N, CA and C of each residue as an Amber inpcrd file, in Angstrom:
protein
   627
 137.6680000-127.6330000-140.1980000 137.9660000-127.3760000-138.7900000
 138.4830000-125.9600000-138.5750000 139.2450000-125.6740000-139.3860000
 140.1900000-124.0480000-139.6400000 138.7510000-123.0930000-139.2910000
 138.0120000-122.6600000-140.5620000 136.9240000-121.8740000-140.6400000
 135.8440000-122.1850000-139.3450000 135.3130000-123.4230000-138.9220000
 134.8750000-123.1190000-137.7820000 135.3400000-122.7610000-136.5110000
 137.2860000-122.6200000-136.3930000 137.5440000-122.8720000-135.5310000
 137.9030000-120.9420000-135.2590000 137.6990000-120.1610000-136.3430000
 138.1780000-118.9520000-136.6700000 136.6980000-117.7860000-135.4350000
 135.5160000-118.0780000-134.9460000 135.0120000-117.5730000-134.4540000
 135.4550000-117.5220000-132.6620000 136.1820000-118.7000000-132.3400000
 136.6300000-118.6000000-131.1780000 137.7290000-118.1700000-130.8720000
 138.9400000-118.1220000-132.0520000 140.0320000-117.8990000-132.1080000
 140.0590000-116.1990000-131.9780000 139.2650000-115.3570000-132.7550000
 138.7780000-113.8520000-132.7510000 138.4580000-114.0060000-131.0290000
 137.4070000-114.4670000-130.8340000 137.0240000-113.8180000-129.5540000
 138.2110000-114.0830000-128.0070000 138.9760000-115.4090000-128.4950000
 140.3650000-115.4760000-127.7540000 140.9380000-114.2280000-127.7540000
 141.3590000-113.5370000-129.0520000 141.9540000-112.2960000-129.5310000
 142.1230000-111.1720000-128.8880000 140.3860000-111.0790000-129.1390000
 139.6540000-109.5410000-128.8020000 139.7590000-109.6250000-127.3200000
 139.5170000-110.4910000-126.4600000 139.1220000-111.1120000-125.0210000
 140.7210000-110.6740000-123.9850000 141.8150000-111.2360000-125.0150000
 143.3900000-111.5950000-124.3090000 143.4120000-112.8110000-123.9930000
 142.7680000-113.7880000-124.2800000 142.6950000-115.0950000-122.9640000
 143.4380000-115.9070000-124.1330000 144.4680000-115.6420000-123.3710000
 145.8530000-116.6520000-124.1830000 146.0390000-117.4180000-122.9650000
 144.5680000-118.2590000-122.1140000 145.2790000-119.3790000-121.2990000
 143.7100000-120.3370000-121.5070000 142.9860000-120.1050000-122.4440000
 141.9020000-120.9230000-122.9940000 142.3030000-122.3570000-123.5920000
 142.6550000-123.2090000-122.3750000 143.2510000-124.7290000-122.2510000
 142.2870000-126.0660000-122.2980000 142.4060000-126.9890000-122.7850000
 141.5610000-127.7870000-122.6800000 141.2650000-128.1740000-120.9330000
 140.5060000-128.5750000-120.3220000 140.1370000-128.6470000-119.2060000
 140.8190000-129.9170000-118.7510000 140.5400000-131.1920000-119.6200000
 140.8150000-132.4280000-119.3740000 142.8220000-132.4740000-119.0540000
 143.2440000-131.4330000-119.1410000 144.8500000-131.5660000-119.4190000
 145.1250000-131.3990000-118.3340000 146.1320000-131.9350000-117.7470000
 146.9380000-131.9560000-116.4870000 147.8990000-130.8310000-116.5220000
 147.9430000-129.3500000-116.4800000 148.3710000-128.9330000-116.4780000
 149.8350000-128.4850000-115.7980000 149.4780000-128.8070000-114.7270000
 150.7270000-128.9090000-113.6520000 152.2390000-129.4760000-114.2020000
 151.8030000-130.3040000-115.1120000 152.9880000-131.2530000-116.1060000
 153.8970000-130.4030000-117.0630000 153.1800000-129.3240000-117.0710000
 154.1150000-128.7940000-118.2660000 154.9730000-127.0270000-117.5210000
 155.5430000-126.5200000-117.9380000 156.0970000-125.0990000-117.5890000
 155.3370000-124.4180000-117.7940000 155.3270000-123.1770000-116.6200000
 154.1310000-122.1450000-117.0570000 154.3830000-121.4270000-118.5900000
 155.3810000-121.2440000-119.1210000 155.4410000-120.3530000-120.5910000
 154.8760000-120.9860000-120.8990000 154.3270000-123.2690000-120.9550000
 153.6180000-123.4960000-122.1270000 152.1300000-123.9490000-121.6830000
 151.9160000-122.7630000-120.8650000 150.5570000-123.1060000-120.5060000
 149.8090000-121.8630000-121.2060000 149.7490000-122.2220000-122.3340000
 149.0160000-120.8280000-123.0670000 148.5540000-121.2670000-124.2230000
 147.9080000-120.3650000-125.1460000 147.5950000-120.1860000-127.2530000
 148.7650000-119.5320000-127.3480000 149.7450000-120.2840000-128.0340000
 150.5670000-119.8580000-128.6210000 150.0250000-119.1670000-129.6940000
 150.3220000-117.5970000-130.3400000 149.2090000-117.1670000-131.4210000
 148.0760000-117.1970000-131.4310000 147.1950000-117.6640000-130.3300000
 146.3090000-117.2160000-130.4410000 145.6990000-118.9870000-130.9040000
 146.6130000-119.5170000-130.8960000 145.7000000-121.1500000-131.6290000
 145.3260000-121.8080000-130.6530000 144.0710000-122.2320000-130.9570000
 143.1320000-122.6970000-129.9100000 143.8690000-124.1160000-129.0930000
 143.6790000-124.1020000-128.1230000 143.9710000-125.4250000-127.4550000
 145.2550000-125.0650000-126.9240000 146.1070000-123.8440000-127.6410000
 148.0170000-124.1420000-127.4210000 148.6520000-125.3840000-128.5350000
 149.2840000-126.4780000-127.5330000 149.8010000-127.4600000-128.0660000
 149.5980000-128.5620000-127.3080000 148.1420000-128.6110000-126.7270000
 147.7200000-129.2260000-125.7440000 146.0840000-130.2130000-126.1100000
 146.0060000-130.4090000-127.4920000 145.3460000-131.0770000-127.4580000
 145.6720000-131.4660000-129.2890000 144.2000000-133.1620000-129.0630000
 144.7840000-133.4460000-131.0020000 144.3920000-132.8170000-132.4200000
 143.3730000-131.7260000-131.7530000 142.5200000-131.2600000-132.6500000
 143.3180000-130.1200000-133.2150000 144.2590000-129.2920000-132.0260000
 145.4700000-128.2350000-131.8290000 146.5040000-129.0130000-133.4030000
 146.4610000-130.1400000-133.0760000 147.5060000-130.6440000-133.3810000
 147.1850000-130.9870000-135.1190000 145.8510000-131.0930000-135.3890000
 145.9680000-131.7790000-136.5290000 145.7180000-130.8760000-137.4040000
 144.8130000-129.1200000-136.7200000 144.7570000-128.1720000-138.2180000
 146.6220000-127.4520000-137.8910000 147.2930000-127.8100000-136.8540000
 148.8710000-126.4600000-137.2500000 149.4370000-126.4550000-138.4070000
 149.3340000-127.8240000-138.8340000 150.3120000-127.6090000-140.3810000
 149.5720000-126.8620000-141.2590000 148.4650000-126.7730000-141.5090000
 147.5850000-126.1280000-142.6770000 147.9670000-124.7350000-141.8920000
 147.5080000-124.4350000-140.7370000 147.3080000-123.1850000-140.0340000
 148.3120000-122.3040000-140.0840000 149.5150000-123.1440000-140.4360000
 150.5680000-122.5950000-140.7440000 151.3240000-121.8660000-142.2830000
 150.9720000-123.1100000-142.4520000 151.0170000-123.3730000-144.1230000
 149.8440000-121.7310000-145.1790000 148.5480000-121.4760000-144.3070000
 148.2320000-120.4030000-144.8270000 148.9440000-119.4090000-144.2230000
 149.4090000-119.4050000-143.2860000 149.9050000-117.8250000-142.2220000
 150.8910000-117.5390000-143.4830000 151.9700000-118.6880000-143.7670000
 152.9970000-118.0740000-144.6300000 152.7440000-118.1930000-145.8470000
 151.6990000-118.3680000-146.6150000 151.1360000-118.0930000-148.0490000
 151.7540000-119.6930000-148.5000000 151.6680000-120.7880000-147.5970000
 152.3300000-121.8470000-148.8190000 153.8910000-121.9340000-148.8380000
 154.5700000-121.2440000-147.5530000 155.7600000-121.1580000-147.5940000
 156.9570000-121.8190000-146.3130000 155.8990000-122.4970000-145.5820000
 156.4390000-122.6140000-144.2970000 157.4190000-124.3140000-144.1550000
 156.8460000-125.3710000-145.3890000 157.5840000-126.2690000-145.3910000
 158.7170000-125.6790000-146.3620000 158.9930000-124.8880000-147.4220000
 160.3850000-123.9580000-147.7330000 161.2740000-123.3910000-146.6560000
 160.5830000-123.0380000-145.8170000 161.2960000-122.6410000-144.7240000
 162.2580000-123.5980000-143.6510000 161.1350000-124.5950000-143.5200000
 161.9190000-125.8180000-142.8700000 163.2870000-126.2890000-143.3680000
 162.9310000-126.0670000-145.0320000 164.1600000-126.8600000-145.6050000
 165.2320000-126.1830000-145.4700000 165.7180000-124.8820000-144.7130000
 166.5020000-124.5100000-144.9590000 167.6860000-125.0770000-144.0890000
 166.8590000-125.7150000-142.8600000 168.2340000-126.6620000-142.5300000
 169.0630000-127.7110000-142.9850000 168.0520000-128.3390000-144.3730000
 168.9810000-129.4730000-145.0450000 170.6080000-129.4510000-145.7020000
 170.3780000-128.1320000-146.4630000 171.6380000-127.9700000-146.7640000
 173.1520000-127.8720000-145.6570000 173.3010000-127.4290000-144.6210000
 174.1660000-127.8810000-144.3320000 174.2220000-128.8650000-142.9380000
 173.0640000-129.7700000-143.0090000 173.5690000-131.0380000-142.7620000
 173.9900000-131.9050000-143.7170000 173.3870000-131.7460000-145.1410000
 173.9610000-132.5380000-146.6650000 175.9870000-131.8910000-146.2750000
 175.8440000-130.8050000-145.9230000 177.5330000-130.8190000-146.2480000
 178.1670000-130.9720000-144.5890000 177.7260000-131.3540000-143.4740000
 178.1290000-131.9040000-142.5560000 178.0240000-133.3230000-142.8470000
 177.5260000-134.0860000-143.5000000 177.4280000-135.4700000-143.5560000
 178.4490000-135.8270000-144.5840000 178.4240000-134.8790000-145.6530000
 179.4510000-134.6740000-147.0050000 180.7050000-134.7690000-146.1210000
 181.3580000-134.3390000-145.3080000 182.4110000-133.8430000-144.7810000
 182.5580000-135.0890000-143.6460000 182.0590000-135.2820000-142.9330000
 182.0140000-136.1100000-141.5750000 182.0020000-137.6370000-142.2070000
 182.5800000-138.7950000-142.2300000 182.2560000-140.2680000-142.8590000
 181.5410000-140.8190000-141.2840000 180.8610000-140.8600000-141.1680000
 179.6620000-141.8230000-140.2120000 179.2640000-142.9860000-140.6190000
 179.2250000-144.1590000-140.4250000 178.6790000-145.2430000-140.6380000
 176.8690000-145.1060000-140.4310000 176.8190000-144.6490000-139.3270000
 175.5820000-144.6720000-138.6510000 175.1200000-143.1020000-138.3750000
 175.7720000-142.5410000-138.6730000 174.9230000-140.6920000-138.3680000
 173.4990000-140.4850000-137.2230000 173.3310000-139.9050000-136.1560000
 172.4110000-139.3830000-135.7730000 171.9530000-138.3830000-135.3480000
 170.8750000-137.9320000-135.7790000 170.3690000-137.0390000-135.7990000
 168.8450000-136.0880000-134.5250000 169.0560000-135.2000000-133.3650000
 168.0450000-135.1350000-132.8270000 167.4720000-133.9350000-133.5270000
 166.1860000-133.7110000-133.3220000 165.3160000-132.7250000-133.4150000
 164.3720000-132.5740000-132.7250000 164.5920000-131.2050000-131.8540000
 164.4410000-130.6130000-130.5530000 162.9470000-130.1130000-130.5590000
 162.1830000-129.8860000-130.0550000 160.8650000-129.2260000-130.4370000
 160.1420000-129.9160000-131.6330000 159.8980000-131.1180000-131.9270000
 159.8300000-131.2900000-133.5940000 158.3430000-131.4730000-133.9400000
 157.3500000-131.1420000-132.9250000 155.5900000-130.6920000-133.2370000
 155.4930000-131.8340000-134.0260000 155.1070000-131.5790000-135.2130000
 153.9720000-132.7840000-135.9490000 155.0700000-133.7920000-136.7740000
 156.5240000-133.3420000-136.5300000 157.2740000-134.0670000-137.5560000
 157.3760000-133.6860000-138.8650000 156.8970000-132.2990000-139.4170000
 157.4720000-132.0970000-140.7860000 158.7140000-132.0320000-141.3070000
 159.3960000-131.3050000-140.4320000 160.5840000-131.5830000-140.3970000
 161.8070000-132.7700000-140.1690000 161.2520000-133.1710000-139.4000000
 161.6090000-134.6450000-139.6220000 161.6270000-135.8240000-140.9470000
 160.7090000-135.6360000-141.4170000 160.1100000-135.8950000-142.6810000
 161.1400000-135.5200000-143.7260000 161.0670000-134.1980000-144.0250000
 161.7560000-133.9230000-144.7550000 163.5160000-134.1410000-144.7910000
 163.8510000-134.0130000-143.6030000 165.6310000-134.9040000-143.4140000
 165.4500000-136.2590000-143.6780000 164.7490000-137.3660000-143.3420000
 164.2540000-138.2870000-143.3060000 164.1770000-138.5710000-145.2240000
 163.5220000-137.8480000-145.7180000 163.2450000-138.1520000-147.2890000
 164.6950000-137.9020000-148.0100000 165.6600000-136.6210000-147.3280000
 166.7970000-136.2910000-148.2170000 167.8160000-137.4460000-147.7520000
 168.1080000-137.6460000-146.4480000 168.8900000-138.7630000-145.6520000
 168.3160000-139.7250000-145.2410000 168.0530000-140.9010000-146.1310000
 167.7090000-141.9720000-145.7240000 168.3990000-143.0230000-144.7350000
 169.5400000-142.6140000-144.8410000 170.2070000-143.2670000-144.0660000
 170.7820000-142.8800000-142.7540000 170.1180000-141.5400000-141.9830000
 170.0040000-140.8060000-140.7700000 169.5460000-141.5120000-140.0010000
 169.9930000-141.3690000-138.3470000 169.1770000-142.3030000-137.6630000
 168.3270000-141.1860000-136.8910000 167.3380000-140.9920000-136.9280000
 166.1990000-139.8700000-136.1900000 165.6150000-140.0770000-135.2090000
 165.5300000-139.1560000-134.3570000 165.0780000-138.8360000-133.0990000
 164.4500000-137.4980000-132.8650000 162.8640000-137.7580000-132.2830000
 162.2360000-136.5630000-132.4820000 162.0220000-135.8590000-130.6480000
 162.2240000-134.9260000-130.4960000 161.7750000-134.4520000-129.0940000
 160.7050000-133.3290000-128.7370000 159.2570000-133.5620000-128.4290000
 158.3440000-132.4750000-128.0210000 157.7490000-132.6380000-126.8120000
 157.3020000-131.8540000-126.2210000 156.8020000-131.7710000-125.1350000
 155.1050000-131.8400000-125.0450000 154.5300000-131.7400000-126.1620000
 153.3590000-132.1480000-126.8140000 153.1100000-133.8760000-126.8770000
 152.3940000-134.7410000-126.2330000 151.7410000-135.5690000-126.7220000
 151.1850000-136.0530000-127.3830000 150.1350000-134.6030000-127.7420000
 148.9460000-135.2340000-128.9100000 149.5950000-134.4510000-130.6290000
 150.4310000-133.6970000-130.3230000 151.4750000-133.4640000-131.4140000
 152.4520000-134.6420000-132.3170000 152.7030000-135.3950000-131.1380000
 153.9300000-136.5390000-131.4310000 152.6910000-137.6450000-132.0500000
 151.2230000-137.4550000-131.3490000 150.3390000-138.5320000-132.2510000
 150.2150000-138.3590000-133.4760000 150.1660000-137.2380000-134.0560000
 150.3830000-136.6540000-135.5570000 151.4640000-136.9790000-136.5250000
 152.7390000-136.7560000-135.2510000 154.0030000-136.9170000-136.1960000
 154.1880000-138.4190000-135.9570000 153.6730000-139.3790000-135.7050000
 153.6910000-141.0490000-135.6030000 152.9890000-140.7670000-137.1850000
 152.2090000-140.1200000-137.3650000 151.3910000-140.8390000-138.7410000
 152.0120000-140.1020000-139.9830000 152.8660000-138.9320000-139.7790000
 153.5130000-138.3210000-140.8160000 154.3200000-139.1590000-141.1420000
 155.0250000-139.9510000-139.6850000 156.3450000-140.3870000-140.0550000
 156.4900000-141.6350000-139.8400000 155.1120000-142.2570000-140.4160000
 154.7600000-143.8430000-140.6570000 155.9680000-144.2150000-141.5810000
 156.2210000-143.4590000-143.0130000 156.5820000-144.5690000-143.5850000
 158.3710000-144.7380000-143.6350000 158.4550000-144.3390000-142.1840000
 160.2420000-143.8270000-141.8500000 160.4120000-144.5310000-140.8430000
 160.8180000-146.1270000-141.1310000 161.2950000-146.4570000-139.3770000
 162.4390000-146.2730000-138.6580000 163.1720000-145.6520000-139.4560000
 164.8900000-144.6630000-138.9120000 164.0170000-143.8550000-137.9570000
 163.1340000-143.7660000-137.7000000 162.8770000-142.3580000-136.3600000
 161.4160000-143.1310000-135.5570000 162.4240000-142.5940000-134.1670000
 161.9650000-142.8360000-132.9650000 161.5290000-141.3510000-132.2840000
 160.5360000-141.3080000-131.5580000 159.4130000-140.1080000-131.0650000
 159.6460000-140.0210000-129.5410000 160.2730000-139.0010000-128.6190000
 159.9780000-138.8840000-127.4990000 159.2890000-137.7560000-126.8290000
 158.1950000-137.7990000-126.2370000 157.8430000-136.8930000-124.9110000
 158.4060000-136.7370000-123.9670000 159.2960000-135.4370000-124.5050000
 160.0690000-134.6400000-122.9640000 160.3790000-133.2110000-123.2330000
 160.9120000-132.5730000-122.5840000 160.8220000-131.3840000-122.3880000
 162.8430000-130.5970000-122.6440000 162.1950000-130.1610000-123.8690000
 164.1900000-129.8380000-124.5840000 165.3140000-129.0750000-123.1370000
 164.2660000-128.6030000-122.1000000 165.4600000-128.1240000-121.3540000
 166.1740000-129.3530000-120.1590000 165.4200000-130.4220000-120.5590000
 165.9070000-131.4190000-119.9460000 166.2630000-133.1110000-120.5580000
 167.1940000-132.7980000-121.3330000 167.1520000-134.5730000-122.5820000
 167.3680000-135.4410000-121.9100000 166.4370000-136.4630000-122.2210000
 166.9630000-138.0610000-121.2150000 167.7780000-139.0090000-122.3700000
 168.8130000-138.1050000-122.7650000 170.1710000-138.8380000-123.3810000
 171.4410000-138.7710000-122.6670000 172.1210000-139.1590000-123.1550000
 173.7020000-139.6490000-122.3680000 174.3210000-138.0410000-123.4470000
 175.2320000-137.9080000-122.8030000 175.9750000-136.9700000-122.9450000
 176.7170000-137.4980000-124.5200000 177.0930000-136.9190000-125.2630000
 177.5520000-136.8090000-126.8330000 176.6620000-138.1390000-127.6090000
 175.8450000-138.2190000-127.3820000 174.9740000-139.1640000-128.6180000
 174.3290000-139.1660000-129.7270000 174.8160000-137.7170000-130.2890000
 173.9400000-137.4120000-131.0980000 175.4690000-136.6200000-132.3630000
 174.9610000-136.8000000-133.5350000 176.1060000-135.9080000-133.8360000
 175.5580000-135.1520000-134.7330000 174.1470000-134.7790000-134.7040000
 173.6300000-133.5910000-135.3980000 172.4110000-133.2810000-134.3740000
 172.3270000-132.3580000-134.1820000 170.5880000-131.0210000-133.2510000
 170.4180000-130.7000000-133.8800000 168.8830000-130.4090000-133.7710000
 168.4260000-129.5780000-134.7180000 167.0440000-128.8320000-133.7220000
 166.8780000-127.7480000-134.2420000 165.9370000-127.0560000-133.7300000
 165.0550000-126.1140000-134.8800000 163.9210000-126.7160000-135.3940000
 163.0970000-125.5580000-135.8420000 161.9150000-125.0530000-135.5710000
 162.3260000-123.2980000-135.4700000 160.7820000-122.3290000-134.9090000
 160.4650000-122.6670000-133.4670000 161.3140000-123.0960000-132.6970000
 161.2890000-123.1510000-130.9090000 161.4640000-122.1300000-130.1910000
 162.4210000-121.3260000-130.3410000 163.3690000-120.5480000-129.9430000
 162.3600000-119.2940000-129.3890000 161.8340000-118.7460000-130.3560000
 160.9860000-118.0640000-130.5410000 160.1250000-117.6110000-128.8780000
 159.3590000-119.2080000-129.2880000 157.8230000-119.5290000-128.5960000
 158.8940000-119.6500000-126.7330000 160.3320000-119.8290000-126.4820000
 160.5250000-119.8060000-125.3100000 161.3120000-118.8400000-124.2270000
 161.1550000-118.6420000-123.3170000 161.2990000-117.4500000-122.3690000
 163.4170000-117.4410000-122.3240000 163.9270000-116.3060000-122.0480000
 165.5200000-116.7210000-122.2650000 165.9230000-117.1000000-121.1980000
 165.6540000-117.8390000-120.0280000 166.3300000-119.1800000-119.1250000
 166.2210000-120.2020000-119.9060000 164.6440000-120.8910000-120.3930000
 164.4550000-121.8600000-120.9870000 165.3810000-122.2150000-122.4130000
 165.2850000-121.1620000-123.0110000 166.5740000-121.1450000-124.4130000
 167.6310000-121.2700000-124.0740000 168.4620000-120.4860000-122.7710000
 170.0350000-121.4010000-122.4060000 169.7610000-122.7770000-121.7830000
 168.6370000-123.1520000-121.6850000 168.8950000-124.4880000-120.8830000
 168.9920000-125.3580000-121.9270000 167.8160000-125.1130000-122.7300000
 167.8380000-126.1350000-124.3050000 169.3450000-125.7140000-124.7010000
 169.4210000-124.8660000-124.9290000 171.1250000-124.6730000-126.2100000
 172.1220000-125.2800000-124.8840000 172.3520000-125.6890000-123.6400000
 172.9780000-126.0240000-123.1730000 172.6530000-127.5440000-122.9040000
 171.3240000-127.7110000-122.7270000 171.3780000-129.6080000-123.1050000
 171.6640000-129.9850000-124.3280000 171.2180000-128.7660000-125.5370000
 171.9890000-129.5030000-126.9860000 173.5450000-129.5780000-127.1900000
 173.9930000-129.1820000-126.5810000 175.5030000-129.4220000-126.4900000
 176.6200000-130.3890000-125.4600000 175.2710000-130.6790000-124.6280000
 175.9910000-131.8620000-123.9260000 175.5400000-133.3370000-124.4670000
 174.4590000-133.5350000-125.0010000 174.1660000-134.4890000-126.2430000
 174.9690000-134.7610000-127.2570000 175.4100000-133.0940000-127.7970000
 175.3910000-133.3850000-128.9970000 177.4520000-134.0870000-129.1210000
 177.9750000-134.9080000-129.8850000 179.4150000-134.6060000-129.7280000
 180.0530000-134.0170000-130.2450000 181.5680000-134.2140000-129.7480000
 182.4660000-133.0220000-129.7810000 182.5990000-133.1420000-131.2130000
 182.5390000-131.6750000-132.0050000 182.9130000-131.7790000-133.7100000
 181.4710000-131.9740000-134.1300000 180.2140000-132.0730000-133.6510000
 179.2280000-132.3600000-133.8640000 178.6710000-131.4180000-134.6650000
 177.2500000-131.2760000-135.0140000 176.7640000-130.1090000-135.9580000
 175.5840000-129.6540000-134.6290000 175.1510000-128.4800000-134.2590000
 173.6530000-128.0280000-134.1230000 173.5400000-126.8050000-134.5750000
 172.2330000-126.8250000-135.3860000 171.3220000-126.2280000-136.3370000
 170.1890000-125.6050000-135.5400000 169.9480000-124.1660000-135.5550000
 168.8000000-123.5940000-135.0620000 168.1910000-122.4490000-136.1270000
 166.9640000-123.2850000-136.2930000 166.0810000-122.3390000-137.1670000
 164.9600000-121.7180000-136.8920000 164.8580000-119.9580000-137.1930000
 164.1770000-119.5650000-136.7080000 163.3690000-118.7020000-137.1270000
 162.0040000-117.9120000-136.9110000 162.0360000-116.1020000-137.4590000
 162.5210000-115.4100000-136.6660000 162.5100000-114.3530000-137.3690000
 163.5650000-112.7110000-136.6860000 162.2580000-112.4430000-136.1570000
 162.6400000-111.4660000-135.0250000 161.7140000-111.1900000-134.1980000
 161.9800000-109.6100000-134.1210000 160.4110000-108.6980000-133.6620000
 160.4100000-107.2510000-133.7510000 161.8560000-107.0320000-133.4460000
 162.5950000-107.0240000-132.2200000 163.2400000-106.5610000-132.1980000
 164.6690000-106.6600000-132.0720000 164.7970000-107.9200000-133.1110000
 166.3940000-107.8310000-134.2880000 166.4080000-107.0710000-134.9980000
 165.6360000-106.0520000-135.5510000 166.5000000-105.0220000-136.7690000
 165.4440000-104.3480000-136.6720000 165.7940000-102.7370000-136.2750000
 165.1810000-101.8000000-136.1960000 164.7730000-101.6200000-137.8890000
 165.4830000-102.0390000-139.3560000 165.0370000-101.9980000-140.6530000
 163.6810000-102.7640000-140.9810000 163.5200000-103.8740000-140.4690000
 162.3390000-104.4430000-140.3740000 160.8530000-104.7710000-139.4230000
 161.7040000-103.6240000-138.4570000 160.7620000-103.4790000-137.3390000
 158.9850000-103.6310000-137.9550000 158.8080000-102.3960000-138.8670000
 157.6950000-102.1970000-139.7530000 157.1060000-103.4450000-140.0930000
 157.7980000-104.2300000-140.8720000 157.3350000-105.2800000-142.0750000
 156.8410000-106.5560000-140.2970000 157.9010000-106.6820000-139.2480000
 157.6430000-107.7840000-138.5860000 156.2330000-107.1150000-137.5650000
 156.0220000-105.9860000-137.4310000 155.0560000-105.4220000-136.4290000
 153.4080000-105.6650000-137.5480000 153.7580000-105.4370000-138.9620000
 152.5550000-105.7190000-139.5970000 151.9940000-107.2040000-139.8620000
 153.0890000-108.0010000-139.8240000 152.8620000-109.3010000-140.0440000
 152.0180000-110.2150000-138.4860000
């Protein structure tokens, strides 16, 4: 699917048409920032086909490195959970696309209670089948600048590679619904890449990549 999908993805490129959407999608439903190709990937995050090459699509962008990357939030929820005695621990994750991440907290904390949040549909159909063999986690379609949770229910957020892809109203609204979720003494976790212009030292290395 990748290699055939690489002749339209170029001419997206060369063209600019970062709003080449599936037709059948109700667009009106979602915010204009996510009415686009994110990168340039066909569909956006708006259809299942979008949905089923991102992990590979990803997985080559960073040479084989991008579920390493994920993990870097485990460690200190292992020492927020180390520290905190919970009977029941729960855990949201904000933006959570196909569920790899999920997965992977899920495999280290079995005993987490999980909750996934995307604004993607045919994304969350993906992460149902990643995260078949985990029935600690439950999947919702909604939109992170608006959680349909009760205020402190959560006592770990998590966010990975969102931040990025959203405009800065939309990022205080998410970091301000993750904190009325999350409770008091709670943990939230945001993981991300550096972008051109955090460090004029790496300006180079992030403008070539």
């Amino acid at each position: 699917k990748i290699i055939r999908d690489i002749p339209r993805l170029l001419h997206q490129m060369r063209t600019r048409n970062y709003q080449d959407l599936p037709r059948e999608v109700d667009l009106a439903r979602y915010p204009p920032y996510y009415r686009r190709n994110f990168h340039w990937q066909t569909d956006g995050y708006l259809s299942r086909r979008s949905a089923e090459m991102y992990d590979l699509t990803v997985e080559l962008l960073f040479l084989g490195t991008a579920d390493v990357m994920r993990r870097h939030i485990i460690p200190p929820i292992s020492r927020f959970l180390a520290e905190e005695k919970y009977s029941k621990p729960c855990l949201l994750d904000v933006g959570c696309g196909t569920g790899r991440t999920l997965r992977q907290i899920a495999t280290t904390h079995p005993g987490l209670r999980l909750c996934g949040l995307d604004l993607s549909p045919y994304y969350l159909l993906v992460a149902r089948e990643v995260l078949t063999d985990f029935p600690n986690v439950s999947l919702v379609t909604e939109n992170g600048e608006y959680l349909p949770f009760l205020d402190g229910c959560f006592d770990i957020v998590t966010s990975v590679d969102l931040f990025h892809e959203l405009p800065q109203a939309a990022r205080r609204r998410v970091i301000a619904e993750a904190y009325r979720v999350l409770r008091p003494g709670g943990l939230l976790l945001i993981k991300d890449s550096i972008q051109v212009t955090d460090s004029a030292n790496l300006a180079i290395f992030m403008m070539k990549f």
